[in-house]
Amino acid sequence: MNRARVLVTTLSFLSALAVTADAKLTRTGTPAVTFHASGPAGMNIVGTTSDLDVDDQGAKIVIKVPLKSLATGIALRDDHMRNKYLQIATYPNAELTLDRATVHFPNGDTASSGDATGSMAIHGKTKNVSFHYNITRVTGTLHVGGTVHLDIRDYGIDIPSYLGVTVKPEIGVEVQFTATE
């Protein structure tokens, strides 16, 4: 009898793992993507967008950010960023692709966090990146946050400069979104 109980418990646990592994993420709510760049004399540039798509392909997850609505609050700077530097007509998206197995999804109403790697595609170039993530599950909804640090030179993007003011090539990117499985 005791063996049967252990077998049933083990099979139940494995079934729960299989359901979680096969569950597809579907983005819900309004996401937030923010980038931080800096320049001389403490200049700080913050750009934001609420465009973000999650494509759960099973073993891989692709987080795509359309760059056309990325905004810093200054129209001329936004135009230069989108058209001169990011060249969104040719390279409309930034995409992070990661193996599902590199991220720990919490079970029940719990949280997990960690560091993982994936590939970032921007401006026609793809590079491996490390990122930090936190995932909290609350009543079936996943609250996902992540940060990554990039050097735009790695993607063939010219270093932005205007009227003698040059932005540093290192940027930080933060992403937040909710999803269901």
PDB file of N, CA and C in Angstrom, residues 103-148:
ATOM      1  N   VAL A 103      15.413  29.504 -17.357  1.00  0.00           N
ATOM      2  CA  VAL A 103      14.656  30.346 -16.425  1.00  0.00           C
ATOM      3  C   VAL A 103      13.810  29.449 -15.527  1.00  0.00           C
ATOM      4  N   HIS A 104      13.830  29.720 -14.234  1.00  0.00           N
ATOM      5  CA  HIS A 104      13.038  28.946 -13.282  1.00  0.00           C
ATOM      6  C   HIS A 104      11.680  29.635 -13.091  1.00  0.00           C
ATOM      7  N   PHE A 105      10.613  28.960 -13.503  1.00  0.00           N
ATOM      8  CA  PHE A 105       9.262  29.474 -13.299  1.00  0.00           C
ATOM      9  C   PHE A 105       8.751  28.959 -11.962  1.00  0.00           C
ATOM     10  N   PRO A 106       8.264  29.853 -11.105  1.00  0.00           N
ATOM     11  CA  PRO A 106       7.806  29.410  -9.781  1.00  0.00           C
ATOM     12  C   PRO A 106       6.519  28.604  -9.860  1.00  0.00           C
ATOM     13  N   ASN A 107       6.356  27.676  -8.930  1.00  0.00           N
ATOM     14  CA  ASN A 107       5.114  26.915  -8.791  1.00  0.00           C
ATOM     15  C   ASN A 107       4.309  27.529  -7.666  1.00  0.00           C
ATOM     16  N   GLY A 108       3.000  27.533  -7.782  1.00  0.00           N
ATOM     17  CA  GLY A 108       2.161  28.120  -6.747  1.00  0.00           C
ATOM     18  C   GLY A 108       2.415  29.613  -6.642  1.00  0.00           C
ATOM     19  N   ASP A 109       1.919  30.227  -5.597  1.00  0.00           N
ATOM     20  CA  ASP A 109       2.097  31.668  -5.389  1.00  0.00           C
ATOM     21  C   ASP A 109       3.453  31.919  -4.744  1.00  0.00           C
ATOM     22  N   THR A 110       4.496  31.818  -5.540  1.00  0.00           N
ATOM     23  CA  THR A 110       5.856  32.017  -5.055  1.00  0.00           C
ATOM     24  C   THR A 110       6.607  32.901  -6.045  1.00  0.00           C
ATOM     25  N   ALA A 111       7.887  33.095  -5.782  1.00  0.00           N
ATOM     26  CA  ALA A 111       8.714  33.928  -6.651  1.00  0.00           C
ATOM     27  C   ALA A 111      10.020  33.207  -6.937  1.00  0.00           C
ATOM     28  N   SER A 112      10.627  33.594  -8.031  1.00  0.00           N
ATOM     29  CA  SER A 112      11.962  33.100  -8.347  1.00  0.00           C
ATOM     30  C   SER A 112      12.734  34.221  -9.023  1.00  0.00           C
ATOM     31  N   SER A 113      14.038  34.149  -8.935  1.00  0.00           N
ATOM     32  CA  SER A 113      14.881  35.125  -9.619  1.00  0.00           C
ATOM     33  C   SER A 113      16.197  34.468  -9.929  1.00  0.00           C
ATOM     34  N   GLY A 114      16.914  35.052 -10.849  1.00  0.00           N
ATOM     35  CA  GLY A 114      18.200  34.493 -11.194  1.00  0.00           C
ATOM     36  C   GLY A 114      18.832  35.217 -12.356  1.00  0.00           C
ATOM     37  N   ASP A 115      19.941  34.690 -12.784  1.00  0.00           N
ATOM     38  CA  ASP A 115      20.649  35.201 -13.941  1.00  0.00           C
ATOM     39  C   ASP A 115      20.614  34.121 -15.007  1.00  0.00           C
ATOM     40  N   ALA A 116      20.432  34.538 -16.244  1.00  0.00           N
ATOM     41  CA  ALA A 116      20.352  33.594 -17.353  1.00  0.00           C
ATOM     42  C   ALA A 116      21.008  34.227 -18.573  1.00  0.00           C
ATOM     43  N   THR A 117      21.123  33.431 -19.613  1.00  0.00           N
ATOM     44  CA  THR A 117      21.682  33.937 -20.861  1.00  0.00           C
ATOM     45  C   THR A 117      20.690  33.710 -21.985  1.00  0.00           C
ATOM     46  N   GLY A 118      20.838  34.511 -23.008  1.00  0.00           N
ATOM     47  CA  GLY A 118      20.013  34.386 -24.195  1.00  0.00           C
ATOM     48  C   GLY A 118      20.721  35.086 -25.335  1.00  0.00           C
ATOM     49  N   SER A 119      20.040  35.195 -26.453  1.00  0.00           N
ATOM     50  CA  SER A 119      20.628  35.925 -27.570  1.00  0.00           C
ATOM     51  C   SER A 119      19.776  37.155 -27.864  1.00  0.00           C
ATOM     52  N   MET A 120      20.441  38.288 -28.005  1.00  0.00           N
ATOM     53  CA  MET A 120      19.782  39.568 -28.273  1.00  0.00           C
ATOM     54  C   MET A 120      20.042  39.937 -29.724  1.00  0.00           C
ATOM     55  N   ALA A 121      18.966  40.201 -30.454  1.00  0.00           N
ATOM     56  CA  ALA A 121      19.075  40.631 -31.847  1.00  0.00           C
ATOM     57  C   ALA A 121      18.604  42.083 -31.949  1.00  0.00           C
ATOM     58  N   ILE A 122      19.500  42.941 -32.378  1.00  0.00           N
ATOM     59  CA  ILE A 122      19.200  44.361 -32.576  1.00  0.00           C
ATOM     60  C   ILE A 122      19.986  44.815 -33.805  1.00  0.00           C
ATOM     61  N   HIS A 123      19.345  45.631 -34.630  1.00  0.00           N
ATOM     62  CA  HIS A 123      20.056  46.289 -35.729  1.00  0.00           C
ATOM     63  C   HIS A 123      20.750  45.279 -36.646  1.00  0.00           C
ATOM     64  N   GLY A 124      20.120  44.111 -36.841  1.00  0.00           N
ATOM     65  CA  GLY A 124      20.655  43.110 -37.745  1.00  0.00           C
ATOM     66  C   GLY A 124      21.790  42.271 -37.190  1.00  0.00           C
ATOM     67  N   LYS A 125      22.128  42.440 -35.927  1.00  0.00           N
ATOM     68  CA  LYS A 125      23.214  41.676 -35.303  1.00  0.00           C
ATOM     69  C   LYS A 125      22.649  40.928 -34.097  1.00  0.00           C
ATOM     70  N   THR A 126      23.170  39.724 -33.868  1.00  0.00           N
ATOM     71  CA  THR A 126      22.743  38.915 -32.735  1.00  0.00           C
ATOM     72  C   THR A 126      23.952  38.615 -31.860  1.00  0.00           C
ATOM     73  N   LYS A 127      23.809  38.876 -30.574  1.00  0.00           N
ATOM     74  CA  LYS A 127      24.885  38.646 -29.607  1.00  0.00           C
ATOM     75  C   LYS A 127      24.322  37.916 -28.395  1.00  0.00           C
ATOM     76  N   ASN A 128      25.156  37.079 -27.776  1.00  0.00           N
ATOM     77  CA  ASN A 128      24.766  36.449 -26.518  1.00  0.00           C
ATOM     78  C   ASN A 128      24.824  37.483 -25.409  1.00  0.00           C
ATOM     79  N   VAL A 129      23.825  37.463 -24.528  1.00  0.00           N
ATOM     80  CA  VAL A 129      23.765  38.398 -23.409  1.00  0.00           C
ATOM     81  C   VAL A 129      23.401  37.658 -22.131  1.00  0.00           C
ATOM     82  N   SER A 130      23.811  38.231 -21.017  1.00  0.00           N
ATOM     83  CA  SER A 130      23.382  37.764 -19.704  1.00  0.00           C
ATOM     84  C   SER A 130      22.336  38.743 -19.199  1.00  0.00           C
ATOM     85  N   PHE A 131      21.323  38.239 -18.542  1.00  0.00           N
ATOM     86  CA  PHE A 131      20.290  39.111 -17.993  1.00  0.00           C
ATOM     87  C   PHE A 131      19.864  38.593 -16.634  1.00  0.00           C
ATOM     88  N   HIS A 132      19.279  39.475 -15.855  1.00  0.00           N
ATOM     89  CA  HIS A 132      18.750  39.117 -14.545  1.00  0.00           C
ATOM     90  C   HIS A 132      17.226  39.140 -14.657  1.00  0.00           C
ATOM     91  N   TYR A 133      16.570  38.193 -14.019  1.00  0.00           N
ATOM     92  CA  TYR A 133      15.104  38.146 -14.062  1.00  0.00           C
ATOM     93  C   TYR A 133      14.524  37.888 -12.686  1.00  0.00           C
ATOM     94  N   ASN A 134      13.266  38.306 -12.485  1.00  0.00           N
ATOM     95  CA  ASN A 134      12.455  37.953 -11.311  1.00  0.00           C
ATOM     96  C   ASN A 134      11.077  37.604 -11.855  1.00  0.00           C
ATOM     97  N   ILE A 135      10.530  36.532 -11.348  1.00  0.00           N
ATOM     98  CA  ILE A 135       9.183  36.108 -11.730  1.00  0.00           C
ATOM     99  C   ILE A 135       8.427  35.814 -10.451  1.00  0.00           C
ATOM    100  N   THR A 136       7.273  36.438 -10.308  1.00  0.00           N
ATOM    101  CA  THR A 136       6.397  36.188  -9.165  1.00  0.00           C
ATOM    102  C   THR A 136       5.072  35.672  -9.706  1.00  0.00           C
ATOM    103  N   ARG A 137       4.600  34.583  -9.143  1.00  0.00           N
ATOM    104  CA  ARG A 137       3.299  34.036  -9.547  1.00  0.00           C
ATOM    105  C   ARG A 137       2.289  34.393  -8.465  1.00  0.00           C
ATOM    106  N   VAL A 138       1.228  35.076  -8.884  1.00  0.00           N
ATOM    107  CA  VAL A 138       0.147  35.447  -7.963  1.00  0.00           C
ATOM    108  C   VAL A 138      -1.167  35.019  -8.610  1.00  0.00           C
ATOM    109  N   THR A 139      -1.844  34.091  -7.964  1.00  0.00           N
ATOM    110  CA  THR A 139      -3.130  33.545  -8.433  1.00  0.00           C
ATOM    111  C   THR A 139      -3.137  33.313  -9.949  1.00  0.00           C
ATOM    112  N   GLY A 140      -2.132  32.600 -10.425  1.00  0.00           N
ATOM    113  CA  GLY A 140      -2.086  32.204 -11.826  1.00  0.00           C
ATOM    114  C   GLY A 140      -1.471  33.205 -12.783  1.00  0.00           C
ATOM    115  N   THR A 141      -1.191  34.403 -12.324  1.00  0.00           N
ATOM    116  CA  THR A 141      -0.577  35.408 -13.187  1.00  0.00           C
ATOM    117  C   THR A 141       0.905  35.527 -12.862  1.00  0.00           C
ATOM    118  N   LEU A 142       1.719  35.512 -13.897  1.00  0.00           N
ATOM    119  CA  LEU A 142       3.161  35.689 -13.727  1.00  0.00           C
ATOM    120  C   LEU A 142       3.498  37.166 -13.901  1.00  0.00           C
ATOM    121  N   HIS A 143       4.202  37.724 -12.932  1.00  0.00           N
ATOM    122  CA  HIS A 143       4.712  39.094 -13.004  1.00  0.00           C
ATOM    123  C   HIS A 143       6.204  38.955 -13.288  1.00  0.00           C
ATOM    124  N   VAL A 144       6.603  39.348 -14.501  1.00  0.00           N
ATOM    125  CA  VAL A 144       7.958  39.115 -14.977  1.00  0.00           C
ATOM    126  C   VAL A 144       8.706  40.437 -15.070  1.00  0.00           C
ATOM    127  N   GLY A 145       9.918  40.449 -14.565  1.00  0.00           N
ATOM    128  CA  GLY A 145      10.790  41.613 -14.684  1.00  0.00           C
ATOM    129  C   GLY A 145      12.175  41.151 -15.077  1.00  0.00           C
ATOM    130  N   GLY A 146      12.850  41.968 -15.859  1.00  0.00           N
ATOM    131  CA  GLY A 146      14.197  41.603 -16.261  1.00  0.00           C
ATOM    132  C   GLY A 146      15.039  42.822 -16.567  1.00  0.00           C
ATOM    133  N   THR A 147      16.344  42.677 -16.431  1.00  0.00           N
ATOM    134  CA  THR A 147      17.273  43.754 -16.766  1.00  0.00           C
ATOM    135  C   THR A 147      18.441  43.177 -17.559  1.00  0.00           C
ATOM    136  N   VAL A 148      18.924  43.982 -18.488  1.00  0.00           N
ATOM    137  CA  VAL A 148      20.078  43.601 -19.291  1.00  0.00           C
ATOM    138  C   VAL A 148      20.894  44.857 -19.576  1.00  0.00           C
TER     139      VAL A 148
END
